[in-house]
Amino acid sequence: MSHKIAILGASGYTGAELVRLIATHPGLEIAALSADRKAGQPMGAVFPHLRHLDLPDLVTIDQIDFDTIDLVFCALPHATSQAVIRTLPANVKVVDLSADFRLRDPAEYQKWYGKPHDATDLQETAIYGLTEFYRDAIRDARLVAGTGCNAATGQYALRPLIERGLIDLDDIVIDLKAGVSGAGRSPKENLLHAELSEGTHAYGAGGTHRHLGEFDQEFSAIAGRPVQVQFTPHLIPMNRGILATVYVKGDAAALHAAFTDSYADEPFLVVLPMGELPSTRHVRGSNYAHISVVPDRRAGRAIVFCALDNLAKGSSGQALQNANLMLGLPETEGLTAPAVFP
Amino acid sequence: MSHKIAILGASGYTGAELVRLIATHPGLEIAALSADRKAGQPMGAVFPHLRHLDLPDLVTIDQIDFDTIDLVFCALPHATSQAVIRTLPANVKVVDLSADFRLRDPAEYQKWYGKPHDATDLQETAIYGLTEFYRDAIRDARLVAGTGCNAATGQYALRPLIERGLIDLDDIVIDLKAGVSGAGRSPKENLLHAELSEGTHAYGAGGTHRHLGEFDQEFSAIAGRPVQVQFTPHLIPMNRGILATVYVKGDAAALHAAFTDSYADEPFLVVLPMGELPSTRHVRGSNYAHISVVPDRRAGRAIVFCALDNLAKGSSGQALQNANLMLGLPETEGLTAPAVFP
Amino acid sequence: MSHKIAILGASGYTGAELVRLIATHPGLEIAALSADRKAGQPMGAVFPHLRHLDLPDLVTIDQIDFDTIDLVFCALPHATSQAVIRTLPANVKVVDLSADFRLRDPAEYQKWYGKPHDATDLQETAIYGLTEFYRDAIRDARLVAGTGCNAATGQYALRPLIERGLIDLDDIVIDLKAGVSGAGRSPKENLLHAELSEGTHAYGAGGTHRHLGEFDQEFSAIAGRPVQVQFTPHLIPMNRGILATVYVKGDAAALHAAFTDSYADEPFLVVLPMGELPSTRHVRGSNYAHISVVPDRRAGRAIVFCALDNLAKGSSGQALQNANLMLGLPETEGLTAPAVFP
Amino acid sequence: MSHKIAILGASGYTGAELVRLIATHPGLEIAALSADRKAGQPMGAVFPHLRHLDLPDLVTIDQIDFDTIDLVFCALPHATSQAVIRTLPANVKVVDLSADFRLRDPAEYQKWYGKPHDATDLQETAIYGLTEFYRDAIRDARLVAGTGCNAATGQYALRPLIERGLIDLDDIVIDLKAGVSGAGRSPKENLLHAELSEGTHAYGAGGTHRHLGEFDQEFSAIAGRPVQVQFTPHLIPMNRGILATVYVKGDAAALHAAFTDSYADEPFLVVLPMGELPSTRHVRGSNYAHISVVPDRRAGRAIVFCALDNLAKGSSGQALQNANLMLGLPETEGLTAPAVFP
């Protein structure tokens, strides 16, 4: 029997990606799609690549009868997300793709997002959605907070190393290369093709990017002491993909062993042989992440790489993986299609 | 029970695309992958996006025991293809992705491919693989000849119109825009990123492109008289996709009606409402084709568009669709994943 | 001695392109740059590639003292352009890059631009800015109307053929591939990198694109009878460049001879040997256009190609070439830099 | 009076870039162009963007009469370069764009390039071609060794900081993003458009990239002690451009002051205001480099950025700048054209 789901904020890229993934999922039925400004339109008019699917038309959120819904994917902007989720019936499970429930400390939320949190009671029940590290809690959760796509990438490259005490916690540099779909579908001059193609630049450098809040929270919790990484994202002229290049001080062989051990049973985390270099092209459109370790020429230093698709494993794929767990379905259902290359 | 298949020429883009599509197909098992120059390597070394799959290593063709194989996908170069296929056991079904069995007249083969055909007996048994128009024959065929990707695109835009006598047969112009993966994976200066990105140009202009042989054969057969279209392909800086812009003389409303009627029950041919314009982005990675009609400002003239993915619907997706028919499987199995956008 | 010029609408791509070209022009001095919404900012903040130049800050138009200006480049939107130009002192020469003065018949202007022309007196004095065909009139003009970039490309491929009566006037198809910078710098969803890269689609198909007004006007005037071409522009994932593929009925050798003869003394129109195919990459960033002819396999039919850079030869380069003529400077001054390839 | 120059290896990208830059240089005349495998062809056949120029046809090196040549640009592969340069007449000045004369210590050459140096006598006379730091020696040199393009970018971001003792020499990380033209024009599978577009990956990670030899040599010499940076280049789907993201430990304000002071009179090194982030798009096709400093959220750490065009400032532009000095011409001649954006 199918579980009925709704996608709120279906006119953005993560909403469309959810529809794409669920289209071949045997256990889920899309019962409602919301998009306030595009309510009344068929989904296929907003995303023509989905036009052959039999989908409900876009509606406003208040037109949805949530009593018939088992699980809601909430792909709304932060702040909006918490306002909407607090109005949902308690028996509806929620996977939130916004930033609203990622940070457990409301002070941290205010620091990074510039406004007080308005649903701190809900926050206390939310589980951080990095599946591989919160799997059991996610299974029982009512509300799961999808991680930042950059935050997920960096964590896959670092968590096992911090957990095992294998690296110097004071000298971690995450240099990240991100595709443009992560910036969303809202029209902005700096996101135009003519502005972005054929070049690259950094943004949010120097410790201002909001995903640092997640790094700080998670890495400090694992280490049992404050950890502050250095983090510089760059925009790359590609639509999908994140590559994290992480500079650490530690023994490369030990790091590689930590990954092969920690991720041995993970269906979506692929550890490459020592020295091989991942490419975002090889995970494009898929829920897989490729992780690798390269020793530096100076002993005691190494570079860790992680490549994943920001819309899939970094966001909507992760959300579906979590939803599968929350609904008691096989965790990998609908998520095993290989990357689209070239 | 699974059918066992082999892919010959698995180190090219169409071979990899077959593996990608079959990876989520419940009724097929990949029993052998060949690639002469890369024999001995794991498929994941040649195509890292497939490295998480449990696949047989690449072998030479003579290492394959074809007695255990139900169907072979032959993704070898033309000329090589006919030499190999003639050596296969008679009970093995074959879907050939090369040009070797597309042209029924050996003289036409020699004209377009510059050498005599060496397997004319096999040629006589081959069925042209444009599924929607040869479906019944494909079901019973032992050997199906996959169409040219450009040839498929142009035919989807024209066959129903010629069949119904709706257009002037002497004034058909096919202006085609093709992605670069259609040119293959062999290193050539003119296919380098630095040569191809950020620009466009025509190639094979003036009636020299080999896919004209297919247009001539098929359109003349339908019309019952010689038909020679004008055809100019252009290389576009995109990896996947073909857009055919077809200029015809005929009544736009009648043309549109012909498509909606002819393609009404087709699972993969999506006819857009009159005047809507397809994009290759909306079929990328999928087996769907989008077809549309736009009336010209001058009565009696129209433009027909067809967009599809050259590696999927134009080649490996088509091949799998045909294999499904040949093996008695549901025609759409493994092929219904929506396009990857953006 | 330097001539002083002003650029109105300097925050768009054509404005920036004018500054780029004039930066190495020995006879022109940029005395004023306007951009209403960005007034007060340095040009280098709006276009960082120009930040090392010593340029006046952006101002509003009414802050400019036009008495000190010899020539104005007006890169404003249509309708705004005519309103501004009518207020300029009569002794200031004007090169308008908008569509406002391209169409000599006010009824045609209203038809294509949807509103009445408000400066028909000025229109009567304007010279159409396709340099090679209006050179003498441009030299003496006070107001020159820059052509549409697509319109320029199509005309370079057709004017000599129509003038000499070499082609069938009723069967002309212009299939055009255009780079995205032609759509401007205003933020729109359909111009985002994630929407445009890695794919192609047509727009304004079926005779609705405004540049048809220019084709109709010019070709009909040359032919001495109404000429209506078929014209389909496509958006290509490249920032600069236009390639026109023009299908005509005529003798290819005669067409090629017409070009080599007509363009023999043209500094910027390069006729390729018969059968060679131009690429937009080879004119990128330059004021050169490459023109070629390919015979079709059917006698009496041919394909004509023209490639140019929409921002340079198609717009700002053309404007500078015209300004050189109007100011009595060498026509090619500041315009001879080769294309930037790769 | 013009100086006569020859370009050896003119069929590669750096050779073509030299021709492009020299085309608008008033003081240089291209007297000979060599390309062994393409000898006999016009340059315009090999690089159609240069076809309108009046250039000598390509010849073999032994067909050039070097007695009439004032200066040779040698754009040959390493190893070949030293063999050719040792045969040139002593009165011919040479700017070498290969790696052959960059490393002063023959043991270092052997270490990084895998074979002994065969012209160590010439090596002793060669001047390292980073113009801004070797200007006086370059003026008097007979042989100047053009730097690696990555090596130039990293040095612009670090030399003043090391010279002034402002950063921790043991913790320098250079994460570099490079355009694909730096990999040259030879056909290789991994440089195909279908392999490179729409994604990113690192290469030569872990201290294996040859440009490390230059970093080691130069930084150690400045510091007066061994300095080994960590260096990871990444291939970005753009044709031109390098962005270096350099992580250092030092006071951001002091670093920024060091740049504004050191580069105050440099015509091509543009220091951005503190915190602004450069883009490769804003230097594309130009000889300018943009340098900036961003403080990290943790005091005592900073990120330094440098963006330049690998073919221009990183290679052929640098070569021309050096040639100007060697010939007693104005240093900036032919090099002041702004970047081509978009």
PDB file of N, CA and C in Angstrom, chain A residues 6 20 33 64 78-79 97 124 127 149 159 174 212 230 265 268 275 290 298 304 319 330:
ATOM      1  N   ALA A   6       2.936  14.803   0.598  1.00  0.00           N
ATOM      2  CA  ALA A   6       2.744  16.130   0.011  1.00  0.00           C
ATOM      3  C   ALA A   6       4.102  16.807  -0.063  1.00  0.00           C
ATOM      4  N   ARG A  20      10.863  14.044  -9.132  1.00  0.00           N
ATOM      5  CA  ARG A  20      11.627  13.180 -10.046  1.00  0.00           C
ATOM      6  C   ARG A  20      11.979  11.844  -9.381  1.00  0.00           C
ATOM      7  N   LEU A  33       0.803  18.940  -4.152  1.00  0.00           N
ATOM      8  CA  LEU A  33       1.972  19.761  -4.443  1.00  0.00           C
ATOM      9  C   LEU A  33       1.589  21.213  -4.220  1.00  0.00           C
ATOM     10  N   ILE A  64      -4.628  22.108   1.025  1.00  0.00           N
ATOM     11  CA  ILE A  64      -4.285  20.693   1.220  1.00  0.00           C
ATOM     12  C   ILE A  64      -4.994  20.123   2.447  1.00  0.00           C
ATOM     13  N   HIS A  78      13.565  29.110   4.678  1.00  0.00           N
ATOM     14  CA  HIS A  78      13.617  29.111   6.135  1.00  0.00           C
ATOM     15  C   HIS A  78      12.750  30.249   6.664  1.00  0.00           C
ATOM     16  N   ALA A  79      12.356  30.142   7.903  1.00  0.00           N
ATOM     17  CA  ALA A  79      11.408  31.061   8.561  1.00  0.00           C
ATOM     18  C   ALA A  79       9.982  30.733   8.120  1.00  0.00           C
ATOM     19  N   LEU A  97      13.253  20.503   4.417  1.00  0.00           N
ATOM     20  CA  LEU A  97      14.479  20.717   3.652  1.00  0.00           C
ATOM     21  C   LEU A  97      15.072  22.103   3.896  1.00  0.00           C
ATOM     22  N   GLU A 124      13.125  21.197  19.508  1.00  0.00           N
ATOM     23  CA  GLU A 124      13.614  20.212  20.481  1.00  0.00           C
ATOM     24  C   GLU A 124      13.323  18.771  20.071  1.00  0.00           C
ATOM     25  N   ILE A 127      15.148  15.887  14.538  1.00  0.00           N
ATOM     26  CA  ILE A 127      16.364  15.097  14.390  1.00  0.00           C
ATOM     27  C   ILE A 127      17.142  15.621  13.186  1.00  0.00           C
ATOM     28  N   CYS A 149      23.328  21.337   2.034  1.00  0.00           N
ATOM     29  CA  CYS A 149      24.014  20.464   1.062  1.00  0.00           C
ATOM     30  C   CYS A 149      25.527  20.562   1.231  1.00  0.00           C
ATOM     31  N   ARG A 159      33.502  13.524   9.596  1.00  0.00           N
ATOM     32  CA  ARG A 159      32.974  12.944  10.838  1.00  0.00           C
ATOM     33  C   ARG A 159      33.751  11.727  11.348  1.00  0.00           C
ATOM     34  N   ILE A 174      38.086  23.528   4.705  1.00  0.00           N
ATOM     35  CA  ILE A 174      37.161  22.956   3.720  1.00  0.00           C
ATOM     36  C   ILE A 174      37.037  23.928   2.560  1.00  0.00           C
ATOM     37  N   LEU A 212      28.199  26.985   8.155  1.00  0.00           N
ATOM     38  CA  LEU A 212      29.170  26.882   9.242  1.00  0.00           C
ATOM     39  C   LEU A 212      28.493  26.573  10.570  1.00  0.00           C
ATOM     40  N   GLN A 230      37.691  26.131   8.838  1.00  0.00           N
ATOM     41  CA  GLN A 230      37.769  27.223   7.874  1.00  0.00           C
ATOM     42  C   GLN A 230      37.032  26.732   6.627  1.00  0.00           C
ATOM     43  N   ASP A 265      29.222  -0.469   5.390  1.00  0.00           N
ATOM     44  CA  ASP A 265      27.867  -0.965   5.131  1.00  0.00           C
ATOM     45  C   ASP A 265      26.930   0.103   4.599  1.00  0.00           C
ATOM     46  N   PHE A 268      25.129   4.218   0.162  1.00  0.00           N
ATOM     47  CA  PHE A 268      25.337   5.348  -0.756  1.00  0.00           C
ATOM     48  C   PHE A 268      26.690   6.028  -0.615  1.00  0.00           C
ATOM     49  N   GLY A 275      44.143   7.602  -2.982  1.00  0.00           N
ATOM     50  CA  GLY A 275      44.782   8.332  -4.065  1.00  0.00           C
ATOM     51  C   GLY A 275      43.898   8.616  -5.259  1.00  0.00           C
ATOM     52  N   HIS A 290      30.963  10.049  -3.347  1.00  0.00           N
ATOM     53  CA  HIS A 290      32.284   9.439  -3.500  1.00  0.00           C
ATOM     54  C   HIS A 290      33.262  10.145  -2.564  1.00  0.00           C
ATOM     55  N   ARG A 298      54.017  16.032   2.341  1.00  0.00           N
ATOM     56  CA  ARG A 298      54.569  16.152   3.690  1.00  0.00           C
ATOM     57  C   ARG A 298      53.858  15.169   4.606  1.00  0.00           C
ATOM     58  N   VAL A 304      41.284  15.209   1.946  1.00  0.00           N
ATOM     59  CA  VAL A 304      40.106  14.350   1.850  1.00  0.00           C
ATOM     60  C   VAL A 304      39.148  14.986   0.857  1.00  0.00           C
ATOM     61  N   ALA A 319      16.449  13.613   1.718  1.00  0.00           N
ATOM     62  CA  ALA A 319      15.101  13.721   2.293  1.00  0.00           C
ATOM     63  C   ALA A 319      14.302  12.452   2.039  1.00  0.00           C
ATOM     64  N   PRO A 330      12.071   0.257   2.796  1.00  0.00           N
ATOM     65  CA  PRO A 330      13.504   0.018   2.602  1.00  0.00           C
ATOM     66  C   PRO A 330      14.228   1.349   2.369  1.00  0.00           C
TER      67      PRO A 330
END
